[in-house]
mmCIF file of C-alpha atoms in Angstrom:
data_model
loop_
_atom_site.group_PDB
_atom_site.id
_atom_site.type_symbol
_atom_site.label_atom_id
_atom_site.label_comp_id
_atom_site.label_asym_id
_atom_site.label_seq_id
_atom_site.Cartn_x
_atom_site.Cartn_y
_atom_site.Cartn_z
ATOM 1 C CA UNK V 1 0.000 0.000 0.000
ATOM 2 C CA UNK V 2 2.762 2.444 1.046
ATOM 3 C CA UNK V 3 2.866 5.887 -0.550
ATOM 4 C CA UNK V 4 -0.312 5.402 -2.553
ATOM 5 C CA UNK V 5 -2.276 4.467 0.568
ATOM 6 C CA UNK V 6 -0.790 7.354 2.555
ATOM 7 C CA UNK V 7 -1.806 9.789 -0.187
ATOM 8 C CA UNK V 8 -5.355 8.390 -0.240
ATOM 9 C CA UNK V 9 -5.667 8.719 3.548
ATOM 10 C CA UNK V 10 -4.339 12.304 3.475
ATOM 11 C CA UNK V 11 -6.827 13.263 0.772
ATOM 12 C CA UNK V 12 -9.706 12.249 3.039
ATOM 13 C CA UNK V 13 -8.488 13.419 6.444
ATOM 14 C CA UNK V 14 -9.202 16.844 7.918
ATOM 15 C CA UNK V 15 -6.275 16.897 10.352
ATOM 16 C CA UNK V 16 -2.898 15.238 10.701
ATOM 17 C CA UNK V 17 -1.192 14.592 14.040
ATOM 18 C CA UNK V 18 2.483 13.682 13.740
ATOM 19 C CA UNK V 19 4.676 12.294 16.535
ATOM 20 C CA UNK V 20 8.370 11.556 16.084
ATOM 21 C CA UNK V 21 8.721 9.571 19.290
ATOM 22 C CA UNK V 22 12.085 9.640 21.060
ATOM 23 C CA UNK V 23 14.674 10.991 18.620
ATOM 24 C CA UNK V 24 17.434 9.388 20.707
ATOM 25 C CA UNK V 25 16.137 6.049 19.375
ATOM 26 C CA UNK V 26 16.666 7.191 15.787
ATOM 27 C CA UNK V 27 20.037 5.851 14.653
ATOM 28 C CA UNK V 28 19.894 7.858 11.397
ATOM 29 C CA UNK V 29 19.566 11.194 13.180
ATOM 30 C CA UNK V 30 22.331 10.417 15.684
ATOM 31 C CA UNK V 31 24.829 10.252 12.836
ATOM 32 C CA UNK V 32 23.729 13.539 11.336
ATOM 33 C CA UNK V 33 23.916 16.892 13.103
ATOM 34 C CA UNK V 34 21.378 19.339 11.622
ATOM 35 C CA UNK V 35 22.851 22.814 11.146
ATOM 36 C CA UNK V 36 19.824 24.608 12.603
ATOM 37 C CA UNK V 37 16.749 23.836 14.760
ATOM 38 C CA UNK V 38 14.552 24.406 11.655
ATOM 39 C CA UNK V 39 16.511 21.799 9.686
ATOM 40 C CA UNK V 40 16.145 19.303 12.520
ATOM 41 C CA UNK V 41 12.362 19.794 12.612
ATOM 42 C CA UNK V 42 12.036 19.463 8.844
ATOM 43 C CA UNK V 43 14.239 16.333 8.840
ATOM 44 C CA UNK V 44 12.203 14.739 11.631
ATOM 45 C CA UNK V 45 8.871 15.469 9.947
ATOM 46 C CA UNK V 46 10.062 14.123 6.603
ATOM 47 C CA UNK V 47 11.565 10.937 8.071
ATOM 48 C CA UNK V 48 8.473 10.257 10.213
ATOM 49 C CA UNK V 49 6.158 10.690 7.218
ATOM 50 C CA UNK V 50 8.352 8.480 5.018
ATOM 51 C CA UNK V 51 8.601 5.729 7.641
ATOM 52 C CA UNK V 52 4.877 5.893 8.445
ATOM 53 C CA UNK V 53 3.802 5.679 4.798
ATOM 54 C CA UNK V 54 6.168 2.762 4.106
ATOM 55 C CA UNK V 55 4.654 0.777 7.001
ATOM 56 C CA UNK V 56 1.035 1.134 5.829
ATOM 57 C CA UNK V 57 -0.226 -2.362 5.050
ATOM 58 C CA UNK V 58 -2.993 -3.633 2.800
ATOM 59 C CA UNK V 59 -5.172 -4.098 5.858
ATOM 60 C CA UNK V 60 -5.068 -0.351 6.612
ATOM 61 C CA UNK V 61 -8.565 0.820 7.467
ATOM 62 C CA UNK V 62 -9.805 2.634 4.371
ATOM 63 C CA UNK V 63 -12.656 4.558 6.001
ATOM 64 C CA UNK V 64 -12.342 8.322 6.190
ATOM 65 C CA UNK V 65 -10.373 9.367 9.263
ATOM 66 C CA UNK V 66 -10.996 12.925 10.393
ATOM 67 C CA UNK V 67 -7.720 12.957 12.358
ATOM 68 C CA UNK V 68 -4.918 10.926 10.811
ATOM 69 C CA UNK V 69 -2.215 9.818 13.274
ATOM 70 C CA UNK V 70 1.249 9.614 11.805
ATOM 71 C CA UNK V 71 3.746 7.927 14.147
ATOM 72 C CA UNK V 72 6.676 5.542 14.033
ATOM 73 C CA UNK V 73 5.644 2.875 16.536
ATOM 74 C CA UNK V 74 9.144 1.700 17.483
ATOM 75 C CA UNK V 75 10.231 5.242 18.399
ATOM 76 C CA UNK V 76 7.335 5.928 20.800
ATOM 77 C CA UNK V 77 8.552 5.757 24.391
ATOM 78 C CA UNK V 78 6.257 6.291 27.354
ATOM 79 C CA UNK V 79 7.610 7.191 30.775
ATOM 80 C CA UNK V 80 7.654 4.460 33.405
ATOM 81 C CA UNK V 81 5.348 5.706 36.230
ATOM 82 C CA UNK V 82 7.875 4.454 38.812
ATOM 83 C CA UNK V 83 10.516 6.793 37.349
ATOM 84 C CA UNK V 84 8.257 9.830 36.970
ATOM 85 C CA UNK V 85 9.454 11.643 40.131
ATOM 86 C CA UNK V 86 13.075 11.392 38.975
ATOM 87 C CA UNK V 87 12.341 13.068 35.634
ATOM 88 C CA UNK V 88 11.578 16.611 34.493
ATOM 89 C CA UNK V 89 9.290 16.833 31.448
ATOM 90 C CA UNK V 90 9.617 20.176 29.665
ATOM 91 C CA UNK V 91 8.093 21.473 26.449
ATOM 92 C CA UNK V 92 8.274 24.492 24.177
ATOM 93 C CA UNK V 93 5.193 25.228 22.121
ATOM 94 C CA UNK V 94 5.264 27.049 18.791
ATOM 95 C CA UNK V 95 1.851 28.196 17.565
ATOM 96 C CA UNK V 96 1.972 28.409 13.757
ATOM 97 C CA UNK V 97 -1.645 29.311 13.033
ATOM 98 C CA UNK V 98 -2.610 32.021 15.547
ATOM 99 C CA UNK V 99 -5.220 30.160 17.561
ATOM 100 C CA UNK V 100 -5.002 29.956 21.358
ATOM 101 C CA UNK V 101 -7.247 26.861 21.531
ATOM 102 C CA UNK V 102 -4.384 24.838 20.022
ATOM 103 C CA UNK V 103 -2.561 24.990 23.365
ATOM 104 C CA UNK V 104 -4.854 22.518 25.124
ATOM 105 C CA UNK V 105 -4.668 20.070 22.183
ATOM 106 C CA UNK V 106 -0.862 20.247 22.188
ATOM 107 C CA UNK V 107 -0.522 19.663 25.943
ATOM 108 C CA UNK V 108 -3.088 16.832 25.961
ATOM 109 C CA UNK V 109 -1.293 15.082 23.096
ATOM 110 C CA UNK V 110 2.106 15.504 24.755
ATOM 111 C CA UNK V 111 0.831 14.021 28.041
ATOM 112 C CA UNK V 112 -0.772 11.138 26.170
ATOM 113 C CA UNK V 113 2.346 10.452 24.053
ATOM 114 C CA UNK V 114 4.602 10.363 27.113
ATOM 115 C CA UNK V 115 2.139 8.586 29.391
ATOM 116 C CA UNK V 116 2.127 11.313 32.057
ATOM 117 C CA UNK V 117 -0.630 13.222 33.837
ATOM 118 C CA UNK V 118 1.113 16.603 33.625
ATOM 119 C CA UNK V 119 4.088 18.438 32.153
ATOM 120 C CA UNK V 120 6.550 20.079 34.537
ATOM 121 C CA UNK V 121 7.017 23.175 32.415
ATOM 122 C CA UNK V 122 5.739 24.647 29.158
ATOM 123 C CA UNK V 123 7.312 27.653 27.441
ATOM 124 C CA UNK V 124 5.295 29.348 24.727
ATOM 125 C CA UNK V 125 6.991 31.037 21.787
ATOM 126 C CA UNK V 126 5.249 34.275 20.738
ATOM 127 C CA UNK V 127 2.589 33.363 18.162
ATOM 128 C CA UNK V 128 3.017 34.836 14.659
ATOM 129 C CA UNK V 129 1.997 38.447 14.185
ATOM 130 C CA UNK V 130 1.480 40.449 11.019
ATOM 131 C CA UNK V 131 4.451 42.320 9.586
ATOM 132 C CA UNK V 132 4.775 45.810 10.980
ATOM 133 C CA UNK V 133 2.819 44.921 14.140
ATOM 134 C CA UNK V 134 4.508 44.917 17.531
ATOM 135 C CA UNK V 135 3.921 42.143 20.020
ATOM 136 C CA UNK V 136 1.661 43.426 22.802
ATOM 137 C CA UNK V 137 0.182 42.242 26.079
ATOM 138 C CA UNK V 138 -3.313 42.256 24.516
ATOM 139 C CA UNK V 139 -2.116 39.866 21.832
ATOM 140 C CA UNK V 140 -0.482 37.506 24.364
ATOM 141 C CA UNK V 141 -3.380 37.455 26.855
ATOM 142 C CA UNK V 142 -5.629 34.760 25.253
ATOM 143 C CA UNK V 143 -2.645 32.405 24.930
ATOM 144 C CA UNK V 144 -1.563 33.001 28.523
ATOM 145 C CA UNK V 145 -5.133 32.461 29.792
ATOM 146 C CA UNK V 146 -5.145 29.040 28.105
ATOM 147 C CA UNK V 147 -1.860 28.172 29.824
ATOM 148 C CA UNK V 148 -3.216 29.406 33.181
ATOM 149 C CA UNK V 149 -6.272 27.153 32.797
ATOM 150 C CA UNK V 150 -3.990 24.188 32.228
ATOM 151 C CA UNK V 151 -1.996 25.056 35.367
ATOM 152 C CA UNK V 152 -5.233 25.329 37.360
ATOM 153 C CA UNK V 153 -6.347 21.950 35.945
ATOM 154 C CA UNK V 154 -2.984 20.456 36.978
ATOM 155 C CA UNK V 155 -1.926 19.626 33.409
ATOM 156 C CA UNK V 156 1.154 21.894 33.710
ATOM 157 C CA UNK V 157 3.209 22.818 36.801
ATOM 158 C CA UNK V 158 5.032 25.957 35.563
ATOM 159 C CA UNK V 159 4.653 28.191 32.502
ATOM 160 C CA UNK V 160 7.141 30.460 30.800
ATOM 161 C CA UNK V 161 7.643 32.810 27.877
ATOM 162 C CA UNK V 162 10.149 33.392 25.127
ATOM 163 C CA UNK V 163 11.704 36.524 23.625
ATOM 164 C CA UNK V 164 9.878 39.093 25.770
ATOM 165 C CA UNK V 165 11.748 42.294 26.550
ATOM 166 C CA UNK V 166 11.690 43.799 30.026
ATOM 167 C CA UNK V 167 8.664 46.019 29.382
ATOM 168 C CA UNK V 168 6.452 43.255 27.975
ATOM 169 C CA UNK V 169 7.583 40.703 30.561
ATOM 170 C CA UNK V 170 6.745 43.173 33.330
ATOM 171 C CA UNK V 171 3.310 43.891 31.821
ATOM 172 C CA UNK V 172 2.574 40.160 31.596
ATOM 173 C CA UNK V 173 3.845 39.551 35.133
ATOM 174 C CA UNK V 174 1.650 42.298 36.623
ATOM 175 C CA UNK V 175 -1.459 41.179 34.710
ATOM 176 C CA UNK V 176 -1.138 37.390 34.979
ATOM 177 C CA UNK V 177 -2.747 35.288 37.698
ATOM 178 C CA UNK V 178 -0.156 32.540 37.163
ATOM 179 C CA UNK V 179 3.177 34.339 36.904
ATOM 180 C CA UNK V 180 5.768 33.373 34.280
ATOM 181 C CA UNK V 181 8.467 31.219 35.884
ATOM 182 C CA UNK V 182 10.942 31.707 33.024
ATOM 183 C CA UNK V 183 11.711 33.778 29.940
ATOM 184 C CA UNK V 184 13.922 32.566 27.111
ATOM 185 C CA UNK V 185 16.294 35.029 25.441
ATOM 186 C CA UNK V 186 17.635 34.451 21.931
ATOM 187 C CA UNK V 187 21.392 34.879 22.005
ATOM 188 C CA UNK V 188 21.425 35.574 18.258
ATOM 189 C CA UNK V 189 19.671 38.879 18.962
ATOM 190 C CA UNK V 190 21.766 39.837 22.002
ATOM 191 C CA UNK V 191 25.131 38.433 23.066
ATOM 192 C CA UNK V 192 24.685 39.742 26.616
ATOM 193 C CA UNK V 193 21.492 39.656 28.674
ATOM 194 C CA UNK V 194 19.957 43.175 28.816
ATOM 195 C CA UNK V 195 20.665 44.599 32.316
ATOM 196 C CA UNK V 196 17.081 45.866 32.842
ATOM 197 C CA UNK V 197 15.686 42.418 31.973
ATOM 198 C CA UNK V 198 18.202 40.706 34.267
ATOM 199 C CA UNK V 199 17.358 43.009 37.175
ATOM 200 C CA UNK V 200 13.592 42.570 36.756
ATOM 201 C CA UNK V 201 13.852 38.785 36.417
ATOM 202 C CA UNK V 202 15.961 38.565 39.576
ATOM 203 C CA UNK V 203 13.537 40.741 41.515
ATOM 204 C CA UNK V 204 10.533 38.641 40.469
ATOM 205 C CA UNK V 205 12.244 35.249 40.623
ATOM 206 C CA UNK V 206 11.921 34.610 36.874
ATOM 207 C CA UNK V 207 14.570 32.307 35.439
ATOM 208 C CA UNK V 208 16.291 33.664 32.321
ATOM 209 C CA UNK V 209 17.206 30.945 29.824
ATOM 210 C CA UNK V 210 18.885 31.109 26.422
ATOM 211 C CA UNK V 211 17.833 29.542 23.119
ATOM 212 C CA UNK V 212 18.728 29.570 19.446
ATOM 213 C CA UNK V 213 15.337 28.937 17.839
ATOM 214 C CA UNK V 214 14.393 31.114 14.863
ATOM 215 C CA UNK V 215 11.243 33.247 15.058
ATOM 216 C CA UNK V 216 9.507 30.729 12.810
ATOM 217 C CA UNK V 217 10.692 27.216 13.621
ATOM 218 C CA UNK V 218 8.315 25.560 11.151
ATOM 219 C CA UNK V 219 6.854 27.639 8.341
ATOM 220 C CA UNK V 220 4.027 26.560 6.066
ATOM 221 C CA UNK V 221 6.307 26.175 3.014
ATOM 222 C CA UNK V 222 8.824 24.019 4.895
ATOM 223 C CA UNK V 223 6.113 21.644 6.141
ATOM 224 C CA UNK V 224 4.579 21.349 2.675
ATOM 225 C CA UNK V 225 8.001 20.574 1.168
ATOM 226 C CA UNK V 226 8.609 17.811 3.723
ATOM 227 C CA UNK V 227 5.155 16.375 2.982
ATOM 228 C CA UNK V 228 5.746 16.494 -0.785
ATOM 229 C CA UNK V 229 9.167 14.821 -0.535
ATOM 230 C CA UNK V 230 7.855 12.041 1.720
ATOM 231 C CA UNK V 231 4.655 11.158 -0.127
ATOM 232 C CA UNK V 232 4.754 11.565 -3.898
ATOM 233 C CA UNK V 233 1.963 13.454 -5.668
ATOM 234 C CA UNK V 234 0.259 14.393 -2.408
ATOM 235 C CA UNK V 235 -1.629 17.700 -2.484
ATOM 236 C CA UNK V 236 0.811 19.262 -0.031
ATOM 237 C CA UNK V 237 -0.380 22.832 -0.614
ATOM 238 C CA UNK V 238 -3.707 21.928 1.016
ATOM 239 C CA UNK V 239 -1.994 21.255 4.363
ATOM 240 C CA UNK V 240 -1.222 23.983 6.896
ATOM 241 C CA UNK V 241 0.656 23.394 10.191
ATOM 242 C CA UNK V 242 -1.244 24.556 13.307
ATOM 243 C CA UNK V 243 1.303 24.058 16.067
ATOM 244 C CA UNK V 244 4.558 22.314 16.904
ATOM 245 C CA UNK V 245 5.608 21.114 20.356
ATOM 246 C CA UNK V 246 9.175 20.107 21.214
ATOM 247 C CA UNK V 247 9.585 18.119 24.422
ATOM 248 C CA UNK V 248 12.496 16.837 26.453
ATOM 249 C CA UNK V 249 12.630 14.422 29.378
ATOM 250 C CA UNK V 250 15.595 15.074 31.659
ATOM 251 C CA UNK V 251 16.919 12.923 34.502
ATOM 252 C CA UNK V 252 16.914 15.455 37.381
ATOM 253 C CA UNK V 253 19.833 14.042 39.359
ATOM 254 C CA UNK V 254 22.216 13.835 36.399
ATOM 255 C CA UNK V 255 20.939 16.531 34.051
ATOM 256 C CA UNK V 256 21.023 14.198 31.045
ATOM 257 C CA UNK V 257 18.381 14.021 28.327
ATOM 258 C CA UNK V 258 16.537 10.695 28.411
ATOM 259 C CA UNK V 259 14.091 11.514 25.642
ATOM 260 C CA UNK V 260 13.462 14.273 23.099
ATOM 261 C CA UNK V 261 10.898 14.591 20.346
ATOM 262 C CA UNK V 262 8.381 16.624 18.381
ATOM 263 C CA UNK V 263 4.602 16.502 18.159
ATOM 264 C CA UNK V 264 2.737 18.603 15.621
ATOM 265 C CA UNK V 265 -0.683 19.052 14.151
ATOM 266 C CA UNK V 266 -1.716 20.276 10.704
ATOM 267 C CA UNK V 267 -5.102 20.836 9.054
ATOM 268 C CA UNK V 268 -6.225 20.423 5.482
ATOM 269 C CA UNK V 269 -7.781 23.356 3.694
ATOM 270 C CA UNK V 270 -9.796 21.567 1.034
ATOM 271 C CA UNK V 271 -10.327 23.798 -1.960
#
């Protein structure tokens, strides 16, 4: 069935959920070091799609699936409940289509994929804004409210932000019911932490972290290219990514990464 079957399923589905599983189990990726975070994401999506489509058998259920699940079974690795207290499960969420309701879907899927009741921390990257528009508190508020609800429902322990300057971080801190526990700073945009941001973070007990993610980790064109390369003649331009979540599972006592992976969701815009 393979590629042909995958194409047929994609032409009938409304959404696609893709899970890479634990990338540390992928021998092919261990040998290759992607130059950028964007290249790693694109590589992972393409390889997962290729592997998934090649494994589709003749007995694949041919009925229309509204949500198509694309996973590589041997890479999926749930956390042993007995080890849960020794591990820290962190995630960074990139909203591609600006819709705050995606946050709950992403967190639920991450918990389900890892076999845990809650995530220890979730950092949200600023959702995409139109060119010429500045990021504002008003724009961030619906996304932060969704995260706060998940904290109140015990799905997340701590929530953080990314790429906020001192003024916006202070505005969010003063407004929020659940305060940000961390703020990531992109070292490509500043080699040294801004002193005003450092002072404010220290005063309010906000951890400043560094990252090297681009503003757009997964763009629409990049996802469509990966889809086209993996499954021949698929109508890739009908598919739009909604969100991408990157997770890591770290052994607290040793600080080593036990598991790392991506989960994403896309929707089909049928013409």
